[in-house]
mmCIF file of C-alpha atoms in Angstrom:
data_model
loop_
_atom_site.group_PDB
_atom_site.id
_atom_site.type_symbol
_atom_site.label_atom_id
_atom_site.label_comp_id
_atom_site.label_asym_id
_atom_site.label_seq_id
_atom_site.Cartn_x
_atom_site.Cartn_y
_atom_site.Cartn_z
ATOM 1 C CA UNK A 29 10.786 28.293 -190.131
ATOM 2 C CA UNK A 30 10.281 27.404 -186.471
ATOM 3 C CA UNK A 31 12.878 25.133 -184.923
ATOM 4 C CA UNK A 32 10.630 23.987 -182.066
ATOM 5 C CA UNK A 33 10.371 20.619 -183.830
ATOM 6 C CA UNK A 34 13.839 20.004 -182.351
ATOM 7 C CA UNK A 35 12.381 19.620 -178.860
ATOM 8 C CA UNK A 36 10.751 16.191 -179.314
ATOM 9 C CA UNK A 37 13.694 15.056 -181.484
ATOM 10 C CA UNK A 38 16.229 15.942 -178.773
ATOM 11 C CA UNK A 39 14.060 14.352 -176.070
ATOM 12 C CA UNK A 40 13.657 11.179 -178.108
ATOM 13 C CA UNK A 41 17.341 10.992 -178.950
ATOM 14 C CA UNK A 42 18.292 11.388 -175.282
ATOM 15 C CA UNK A 43 15.770 8.707 -174.353
ATOM 16 C CA UNK A 44 17.245 6.199 -176.846
ATOM 17 C CA UNK A 45 20.880 7.064 -176.088
ATOM 18 C CA UNK A 46 20.316 6.679 -172.353
ATOM 19 C CA UNK A 47 18.978 3.177 -172.949
ATOM 20 C CA UNK A 48 22.015 2.423 -175.079
ATOM 21 C CA UNK A 49 24.333 3.789 -172.394
ATOM 22 C CA UNK A 50 22.663 1.599 -169.806
ATOM 23 C CA UNK A 51 23.352 -1.445 -171.945
ATOM 24 C CA UNK A 52 26.957 -0.283 -172.432
ATOM 25 C CA UNK A 53 27.476 0.349 -168.717
ATOM 26 C CA UNK A 54 26.100 -3.059 -167.779
ATOM 27 C CA UNK A 55 28.324 -4.768 -170.344
ATOM 28 C CA UNK A 56 31.386 -2.954 -168.993
ATOM 29 C CA UNK A 57 30.371 -3.319 -165.323
ATOM 30 C CA UNK A 58 30.323 0.464 -164.884
ATOM 31 C CA UNK A 59 28.273 0.373 -161.731
ATOM 32 C CA UNK A 60 27.858 2.534 -158.651
ATOM 33 C CA UNK A 61 28.220 0.066 -155.793
ATOM 34 C CA UNK A 62 26.361 1.138 -152.611
ATOM 35 C CA UNK A 63 28.509 1.941 -149.588
ATOM 36 C CA UNK A 64 28.063 3.627 -146.199
ATOM 37 C CA UNK A 65 27.974 7.054 -147.819
ATOM 38 C CA UNK A 66 25.544 6.171 -150.619
ATOM 39 C CA UNK A 67 21.884 7.141 -150.822
ATOM 40 C CA UNK A 68 20.955 4.096 -152.907
ATOM 41 C CA UNK A 69 20.862 0.417 -152.027
ATOM 42 C CA UNK A 70 21.279 -1.421 -155.352
ATOM 43 C CA UNK A 71 24.275 -1.484 -157.773
ATOM 44 C CA UNK A 72 23.248 0.849 -160.583
ATOM 45 C CA UNK A 73 24.827 1.641 -163.981
ATOM 46 C CA UNK A 74 26.354 5.102 -164.282
ATOM 47 C CA UNK A 75 27.375 7.406 -167.093
ATOM 48 C CA UNK A 76 23.945 7.899 -168.620
ATOM 49 C CA UNK A 77 24.388 11.667 -168.689
ATOM 50 C CA UNK A 78 26.473 11.391 -171.851
ATOM 51 C CA UNK A 79 23.115 11.012 -173.637
ATOM 52 C CA UNK A 80 22.185 14.541 -172.524
ATOM 53 C CA UNK A 81 25.543 15.799 -173.740
ATOM 54 C CA UNK A 82 25.261 14.341 -177.235
ATOM 55 C CA UNK A 83 21.587 15.225 -177.716
ATOM 56 C CA UNK A 84 21.922 18.842 -176.658
ATOM 57 C CA UNK A 85 25.242 19.639 -178.344
ATOM 58 C CA UNK A 86 24.101 18.077 -181.639
ATOM 59 C CA UNK A 87 21.163 20.521 -181.731
ATOM 60 C CA UNK A 88 23.159 23.699 -181.131
ATOM 61 C CA UNK A 89 24.615 24.068 -184.655
ATOM 62 C CA UNK A 90 21.101 23.626 -186.062
ATOM 63 C CA UNK A 91 19.964 26.592 -183.953
ATOM 64 C CA UNK A 92 22.845 28.658 -185.218
ATOM 65 C CA UNK A 93 22.159 27.717 -188.862
ATOM 66 C CA UNK A 94 18.528 28.792 -188.280
ATOM 67 C CA UNK A 95 19.681 32.159 -186.959
ATOM 68 C CA UNK A 96 18.290 31.432 -183.486
ATOM 69 C CA UNK A 97 21.592 31.281 -181.632
ATOM 70 C CA UNK A 98 24.835 33.195 -182.222
ATOM 71 C CA UNK A 99 27.784 31.025 -183.215
ATOM 72 C CA UNK A 100 29.978 32.325 -180.371
ATOM 73 C CA UNK A 101 27.427 30.939 -177.893
ATOM 74 C CA UNK A 102 27.496 27.593 -179.726
ATOM 75 C CA UNK A 103 31.289 27.367 -179.509
ATOM 76 C CA UNK A 104 31.188 28.493 -175.866
ATOM 77 C CA UNK A 105 28.738 25.811 -174.801
ATOM 78 C CA UNK A 106 30.176 23.040 -176.965
ATOM 79 C CA UNK A 107 33.754 23.661 -175.803
ATOM 80 C CA UNK A 108 33.062 24.126 -172.102
ATOM 81 C CA UNK A 109 30.386 21.422 -171.979
ATOM 82 C CA UNK A 110 32.583 19.046 -173.980
ATOM 83 C CA UNK A 111 35.547 19.524 -171.622
ATOM 84 C CA UNK A 112 33.393 18.956 -168.546
ATOM 85 C CA UNK A 113 31.737 15.902 -170.035
ATOM 86 C CA UNK A 114 35.043 14.517 -171.335
ATOM 87 C CA UNK A 115 36.902 14.600 -168.035
ATOM 88 C CA UNK A 116 33.749 13.284 -166.323
ATOM 89 C CA UNK A 117 33.513 10.401 -168.779
ATOM 90 C CA UNK A 118 37.120 9.473 -168.040
ATOM 91 C CA UNK A 119 36.431 9.696 -164.317
ATOM 92 C CA UNK A 120 33.374 7.466 -164.719
ATOM 93 C CA UNK A 121 35.627 4.824 -166.273
ATOM 94 C CA UNK A 122 38.743 5.270 -164.152
ATOM 95 C CA UNK A 123 39.857 7.666 -161.472
ATOM 96 C CA UNK A 124 41.099 11.094 -162.588
ATOM 97 C CA UNK A 125 43.166 12.983 -159.998
ATOM 98 C CA UNK A 126 41.270 15.963 -158.491
ATOM 99 C CA UNK A 127 43.924 18.464 -159.606
ATOM 100 C CA UNK A 128 43.557 17.428 -163.264
ATOM 101 C CA UNK A 129 39.778 17.534 -163.025
ATOM 102 C CA UNK A 130 39.891 21.017 -161.514
ATOM 103 C CA UNK A 131 42.378 22.217 -164.143
ATOM 104 C CA UNK A 132 40.043 20.996 -166.862
ATOM 105 C CA UNK A 133 37.058 22.653 -165.177
ATOM 106 C CA UNK A 134 38.813 26.024 -165.138
ATOM 107 C CA UNK A 135 39.917 25.546 -168.759
ATOM 108 C CA UNK A 136 36.290 24.980 -169.683
ATOM 109 C CA UNK A 137 35.167 28.048 -167.740
ATOM 110 C CA UNK A 138 37.823 30.274 -169.376
ATOM 111 C CA UNK A 139 36.905 28.924 -172.804
ATOM 112 C CA UNK A 140 33.230 29.774 -172.217
ATOM 113 C CA UNK A 141 34.030 33.261 -170.891
ATOM 114 C CA UNK A 142 36.323 33.981 -173.843
ATOM 115 C CA UNK A 143 33.571 33.245 -176.350
ATOM 116 C CA UNK A 144 30.899 35.097 -174.326
ATOM 117 C CA UNK A 145 33.214 38.080 -173.752
ATOM 118 C CA UNK A 146 33.315 37.626 -170.008
ATOM 119 C CA UNK A 147 30.877 38.707 -167.357
ATOM 120 C CA UNK A 148 28.394 41.343 -168.556
ATOM 121 C CA UNK A 149 27.699 44.503 -166.513
ATOM 122 C CA UNK A 150 25.555 43.820 -163.469
ATOM 123 C CA UNK A 151 22.268 45.503 -162.598
ATOM 124 C CA UNK A 152 22.642 46.357 -158.897
ATOM 125 C CA UNK A 153 20.331 48.546 -156.797
ATOM 126 C CA UNK A 154 19.254 50.613 -159.775
ATOM 127 C CA UNK A 155 22.745 51.022 -161.186
ATOM 128 C CA UNK A 156 24.829 49.238 -163.816
ATOM 129 C CA UNK A 157 28.155 47.954 -162.510
ATOM 130 C CA UNK A 158 30.971 46.717 -164.774
ATOM 131 C CA UNK A 159 33.486 44.694 -162.707
ATOM 132 C CA UNK A 160 35.953 44.222 -165.578
ATOM 133 C CA UNK A 161 38.681 41.640 -164.959
ATOM 134 C CA UNK A 162 37.495 41.048 -161.374
ATOM 135 C CA UNK A 163 34.085 40.176 -162.731
ATOM 136 C CA UNK A 164 35.573 37.701 -165.206
ATOM 137 C CA UNK A 165 37.505 36.015 -162.381
ATOM 138 C CA UNK A 166 34.375 35.797 -160.250
ATOM 139 C CA UNK A 167 32.504 34.360 -163.234
ATOM 140 C CA UNK A 168 35.147 31.681 -163.716
ATOM 141 C CA UNK A 169 34.822 30.569 -160.081
ATOM 142 C CA UNK A 170 31.027 30.698 -160.402
ATOM 143 C CA UNK A 171 31.117 28.354 -163.396
ATOM 144 C CA UNK A 172 33.539 25.911 -161.746
ATOM 145 C CA UNK A 173 31.493 25.904 -158.545
ATOM 146 C CA UNK A 174 28.268 25.234 -160.481
ATOM 147 C CA UNK A 175 29.965 22.381 -162.308
ATOM 148 C CA UNK A 176 31.127 20.785 -159.060
ATOM 149 C CA UNK A 177 28.080 21.479 -156.968
ATOM 150 C CA UNK A 178 25.929 19.774 -159.612
ATOM 151 C CA UNK A 179 28.082 16.724 -159.066
ATOM 152 C CA UNK A 180 27.611 17.002 -155.293
ATOM 153 C CA UNK A 181 23.866 17.434 -155.630
ATOM 154 C CA UNK A 182 23.474 14.425 -157.898
ATOM 155 C CA UNK A 183 23.032 12.052 -154.980
ATOM 156 C CA UNK A 184 19.456 10.780 -155.165
ATOM 157 C CA UNK A 185 17.348 9.521 -158.029
ATOM 158 C CA UNK A 186 16.053 12.105 -160.479
ATOM 159 C CA UNK A 187 17.034 15.221 -158.558
ATOM 160 C CA UNK A 188 19.739 16.612 -160.885
ATOM 161 C CA UNK A 189 17.862 16.023 -164.144
ATOM 162 C CA UNK A 190 14.534 17.296 -162.771
ATOM 163 C CA UNK A 191 16.281 20.399 -161.385
ATOM 164 C CA UNK A 192 17.818 21.075 -164.805
ATOM 165 C CA UNK A 193 14.414 20.766 -166.440
ATOM 166 C CA UNK A 194 12.762 23.130 -163.954
ATOM 167 C CA UNK A 195 15.546 25.716 -164.113
ATOM 168 C CA UNK A 196 15.524 25.664 -167.940
ATOM 169 C CA UNK A 197 11.742 25.963 -168.076
ATOM 170 C CA UNK A 198 12.073 28.945 -165.723
ATOM 171 C CA UNK A 199 14.798 30.460 -167.890
ATOM 172 C CA UNK A 200 12.573 30.118 -170.940
ATOM 173 C CA UNK A 201 9.763 31.924 -169.111
ATOM 174 C CA UNK A 202 12.113 34.772 -168.224
ATOM 175 C CA UNK A 203 13.112 35.168 -171.884
ATOM 176 C CA UNK A 204 9.442 35.376 -172.828
ATOM 177 C CA UNK A 205 8.809 37.999 -170.177
ATOM 178 C CA UNK A 206 11.537 40.302 -171.572
ATOM 179 C CA UNK A 207 10.350 39.854 -175.162
ATOM 180 C CA UNK A 208 12.994 37.349 -176.287
ATOM 181 C CA UNK A 209 10.861 34.275 -176.861
ATOM 182 C CA UNK A 210 13.029 32.810 -179.627
ATOM 183 C CA UNK A 211 16.033 32.666 -177.296
ATOM 184 C CA UNK A 212 13.974 30.420 -175.002
ATOM 185 C CA UNK A 213 14.579 27.551 -177.379
ATOM 186 C CA UNK A 214 18.131 26.951 -176.131
ATOM 187 C CA UNK A 215 17.233 26.262 -172.469
ATOM 188 C CA UNK A 216 14.156 24.339 -173.644
ATOM 189 C CA UNK A 217 16.427 22.028 -175.681
ATOM 190 C CA UNK A 218 18.509 21.313 -172.584
ATOM 191 C CA UNK A 219 15.300 20.632 -170.687
ATOM 192 C CA UNK A 220 14.189 18.235 -173.461
ATOM 193 C CA UNK A 221 17.497 16.356 -173.332
ATOM 194 C CA UNK A 222 17.272 16.094 -169.544
ATOM 195 C CA UNK A 223 13.676 14.893 -169.831
ATOM 196 C CA UNK A 224 14.705 12.039 -172.142
ATOM 197 C CA UNK A 225 17.290 10.998 -169.568
ATOM 198 C CA UNK A 226 14.872 11.418 -166.628
ATOM 199 C CA UNK A 227 12.700 8.624 -167.982
ATOM 200 C CA UNK A 228 15.527 6.235 -166.996
ATOM 201 C CA UNK A 229 16.610 8.167 -163.892
ATOM 202 C CA UNK A 230 13.219 8.750 -162.265
ATOM 203 C CA UNK A 231 12.967 6.996 -158.856
ATOM 204 C CA UNK A 232 13.814 4.184 -158.733
ATOM 205 C CA UNK A 233 16.657 5.004 -161.133
ATOM 206 C CA UNK A 234 17.801 2.487 -163.708
ATOM 207 C CA UNK A 235 20.933 4.482 -164.538
ATOM 208 C CA UNK A 236 22.773 7.451 -163.005
ATOM 209 C CA UNK A 237 24.058 10.637 -164.624
ATOM 210 C CA UNK A 238 27.699 10.046 -163.713
ATOM 211 C CA UNK A 239 30.311 12.778 -163.628
ATOM 212 C CA UNK A 240 30.027 13.263 -167.382
ATOM 213 C CA UNK A 241 26.399 14.348 -167.144
ATOM 214 C CA UNK A 242 26.391 16.258 -163.841
ATOM 215 C CA UNK A 243 29.451 18.365 -164.693
ATOM 216 C CA UNK A 244 28.049 19.089 -168.133
ATOM 217 C CA UNK A 245 24.712 20.262 -166.738
ATOM 218 C CA UNK A 246 26.418 22.462 -164.181
ATOM 219 C CA UNK A 247 28.680 24.392 -166.526
ATOM 220 C CA UNK A 248 26.095 24.639 -169.321
ATOM 221 C CA UNK A 249 23.490 26.032 -166.927
ATOM 222 C CA UNK A 250 26.078 28.567 -165.834
ATOM 223 C CA UNK A 251 26.834 29.424 -169.443
ATOM 224 C CA UNK A 252 23.138 29.903 -170.222
ATOM 225 C CA UNK A 253 22.797 32.242 -167.253
ATOM 226 C CA UNK A 254 25.681 34.398 -168.520
ATOM 227 C CA UNK A 255 24.287 34.416 -172.058
ATOM 228 C CA UNK A 256 20.962 35.618 -170.623
ATOM 229 C CA UNK A 257 22.746 38.333 -168.685
ATOM 230 C CA UNK A 258 24.165 39.762 -171.914
ATOM 231 C CA UNK A 259 20.599 39.984 -173.261
ATOM 232 C CA UNK A 260 19.297 41.710 -170.126
ATOM 233 C CA UNK A 261 21.350 42.221 -166.893
ATOM 234 C CA UNK A 262 18.238 41.457 -164.785
ATOM 235 C CA UNK A 263 18.171 37.933 -166.174
ATOM 236 C CA UNK A 264 21.406 36.975 -164.373
ATOM 237 C CA UNK A 265 19.648 37.576 -161.085
ATOM 238 C CA UNK A 266 16.696 35.560 -162.392
ATOM 239 C CA UNK A 267 18.864 32.573 -163.237
ATOM 240 C CA UNK A 268 20.722 32.770 -159.903
ATOM 241 C CA UNK A 269 17.352 32.692 -158.155
ATOM 242 C CA UNK A 270 16.191 29.705 -160.216
ATOM 243 C CA UNK A 271 19.362 27.825 -159.277
ATOM 244 C CA UNK A 272 18.785 28.593 -155.607
ATOM 245 C CA UNK A 273 17.912 25.123 -154.286
ATOM 246 C CA UNK A 274 21.175 23.581 -155.480
ATOM 247 C CA UNK A 275 23.297 26.662 -154.781
ATOM 248 C CA UNK A 276 22.109 27.035 -151.181
ATOM 249 C CA UNK A 277 22.287 23.362 -150.231
ATOM 250 C CA UNK A 278 25.708 22.772 -151.785
ATOM 251 C CA UNK A 279 27.257 26.058 -150.585
ATOM 252 C CA UNK A 280 26.000 25.847 -147.020
ATOM 253 C CA UNK A 281 27.064 22.204 -146.844
ATOM 254 C CA UNK A 282 30.553 23.164 -148.030
ATOM 255 C CA UNK A 283 30.824 25.890 -145.380
ATOM 256 C CA UNK A 284 29.527 23.542 -142.705
ATOM 257 C CA UNK A 285 32.071 20.860 -143.557
ATOM 258 C CA UNK A 286 34.873 23.445 -143.572
ATOM 259 C CA UNK A 287 33.730 24.667 -140.153
ATOM 260 C CA UNK A 288 33.879 21.090 -138.862
ATOM 261 C CA UNK A 289 37.341 20.546 -140.260
ATOM 262 C CA UNK A 290 36.190 17.770 -142.587
ATOM 263 C CA UNK A 291 37.852 16.843 -145.873
ATOM 264 C CA UNK A 292 35.662 18.581 -148.411
ATOM 265 C CA UNK A 293 36.672 16.257 -151.263
ATOM 266 C CA UNK A 294 35.667 13.186 -149.292
ATOM 267 C CA UNK A 295 32.372 11.521 -150.260
ATOM 268 C CA UNK A 296 29.541 12.058 -147.777
ATOM 269 C CA UNK A 297 25.758 12.161 -147.495
ATOM 270 C CA UNK A 298 25.223 15.169 -145.303
ATOM 271 C CA UNK A 299 23.570 17.516 -147.833
ATOM 272 C CA UNK A 300 20.118 18.657 -146.759
ATOM 273 C CA UNK A 301 18.485 16.810 -149.640
ATOM 274 C CA UNK A 302 20.203 13.557 -148.570
ATOM 275 C CA UNK A 303 19.153 14.010 -144.961
ATOM 276 C CA UNK A 304 15.607 14.742 -146.128
ATOM 277 C CA UNK A 305 15.525 11.614 -148.292
ATOM 278 C CA UNK A 306 16.339 9.497 -145.246
ATOM 279 C CA UNK A 307 13.906 11.407 -143.060
ATOM 280 C CA UNK A 308 10.946 11.270 -145.431
ATOM 281 C CA UNK A 309 11.323 7.708 -146.560
ATOM 282 C CA UNK A 310 12.778 7.853 -150.053
ATOM 283 C CA UNK A 311 14.083 9.829 -153.012
ATOM 284 C CA UNK A 312 10.827 10.620 -154.761
ATOM 285 C CA UNK A 313 9.303 13.124 -152.280
ATOM 286 C CA UNK A 314 12.558 15.081 -152.043
ATOM 287 C CA UNK A 315 13.114 15.129 -155.801
ATOM 288 C CA UNK A 316 9.534 16.336 -156.419
ATOM 289 C CA UNK A 317 9.856 18.923 -153.632
ATOM 290 C CA UNK A 318 13.012 20.302 -155.239
ATOM 291 C CA UNK A 319 11.204 20.786 -158.542
ATOM 292 C CA UNK A 320 8.180 22.318 -156.793
ATOM 293 C CA UNK A 321 10.363 24.801 -154.916
ATOM 294 C CA UNK A 322 11.991 25.896 -158.164
ATOM 295 C CA UNK A 323 8.762 26.331 -160.125
ATOM 296 C CA UNK A 324 6.383 27.624 -157.464
ATOM 297 C CA UNK A 325 8.670 29.591 -155.141
ATOM 298 C CA UNK A 326 11.756 30.656 -157.052
ATOM 299 C CA UNK A 327 10.280 31.213 -160.519
ATOM 300 C CA UNK A 328 7.697 33.818 -159.397
ATOM 301 C CA UNK A 329 10.445 35.820 -157.636
ATOM 302 C CA UNK A 330 12.736 35.506 -160.679
ATOM 303 C CA UNK A 331 9.878 36.686 -162.921
ATOM 304 C CA UNK A 332 9.291 39.680 -160.687
ATOM 305 C CA UNK A 333 12.946 40.597 -160.981
ATOM 306 C CA UNK A 334 12.992 40.099 -164.785
ATOM 307 C CA UNK A 335 9.997 42.411 -165.150
ATOM 308 C CA UNK A 336 11.861 45.111 -163.215
ATOM 309 C CA UNK A 337 9.417 45.182 -160.322
ATOM 310 C CA UNK A 338 11.978 43.964 -157.788
ATOM 311 C CA UNK A 339 15.691 44.661 -157.503
ATOM 312 C CA UNK A 340 17.791 41.610 -158.308
ATOM 313 C CA UNK A 341 19.753 41.577 -155.043
ATOM 314 C CA UNK A 342 16.573 42.021 -153.008
ATOM 315 C CA UNK A 343 14.935 39.207 -154.974
ATOM 316 C CA UNK A 344 17.959 36.981 -154.385
ATOM 317 C CA UNK A 345 17.753 37.530 -150.643
ATOM 318 C CA UNK A 346 13.996 36.967 -150.646
ATOM 319 C CA UNK A 347 14.563 33.648 -152.411
ATOM 320 C CA UNK A 348 17.675 32.470 -150.598
ATOM 321 C CA UNK A 349 16.953 33.255 -146.941
ATOM 322 C CA UNK A 350 14.027 30.784 -146.649
ATOM 323 C CA UNK A 351 16.063 28.169 -148.540
ATOM 324 C CA UNK A 352 18.969 28.663 -146.130
ATOM 325 C CA UNK A 353 16.640 28.233 -143.165
ATOM 326 C CA UNK A 354 15.262 25.083 -144.771
ATOM 327 C CA UNK A 355 18.806 23.691 -145.126
ATOM 328 C CA UNK A 356 19.525 24.500 -141.461
ATOM 329 C CA UNK A 357 16.285 22.862 -140.413
ATOM 330 C CA UNK A 358 17.068 19.626 -142.258
ATOM 331 C CA UNK A 359 20.706 19.387 -141.186
ATOM 332 C CA UNK A 360 20.374 20.810 -137.645
ATOM 333 C CA UNK A 361 22.465 23.473 -135.977
ATOM 334 C CA UNK A 362 24.606 20.914 -134.125
ATOM 335 C CA UNK A 363 25.923 19.748 -137.478
ATOM 336 C CA UNK A 364 27.801 23.047 -137.766
ATOM 337 C CA UNK A 365 29.997 22.529 -134.692
ATOM 338 C CA UNK A 366 33.142 20.318 -134.699
ATOM 339 C CA UNK A 367 32.186 16.863 -133.514
ATOM 340 C CA UNK A 368 28.472 17.834 -133.579
#
């Protein structure tokens, strides 16, 4: 029996739960108050991302019971996603010290890697490369960075949830291309949950993801990319390409702030997408452009890699170099020098 009926159920549940979370946030005065570093101008409820967490995680055991998802993957995503969402939920309500957040993030990453049996062998320049323990360590940092960068990139209306939808749709297409269509249901369920939330978060947003939702999306997307890599090593490159918009903006912004001697944990609005939102007169054009880049630039390259017609590393460079140039264009070269 097909389990695709879960898609509208998950989307509807996320839609209703987000509305309930908005009511809860307003009643508890859980609001993001605009300040000099904000990209919004009105106090807005936060913490709506917990609706994505509940809707998606509730569906995973049903996939496993239907034989469409291995139980180890269920435990991996539920444990890691639950830890990320839990510490984020606490931080949405009251401040959690960065060291405790980071410790929890690494605990979630290690939990996920333990259930997925670490980083799979990589397909690199026509060879298969098993990095062993070093690969597992790199995978842990990859997961923690994805978790945190998703938080950093959740700075304008709709961008984080729309990006999750586009990346998951792309991941589903890649599964279909390698003959694993049934496995596409897992990323599609995450896309459905994010779509239910996006109804409330689309510009102008009526509620924000909050740390609970952004951290959850980051680590779960990372987990889905590693699961795909165990199915076919080429798919890891495909997922890395699909995540390119967020990875390039957040990573280059981190390097730029380090080069300028800035405090990297301090709130700011110097990401390329934030600069673009101010330059082009609002959140909507930048949010839509992010989705368009993912679907119409990155997905075709990822598909080419998944089909074996382009080496993964070459495809990654082909995807990332223009994105890096776009980030530099939006932020300006002077922004890379101290005091620039």
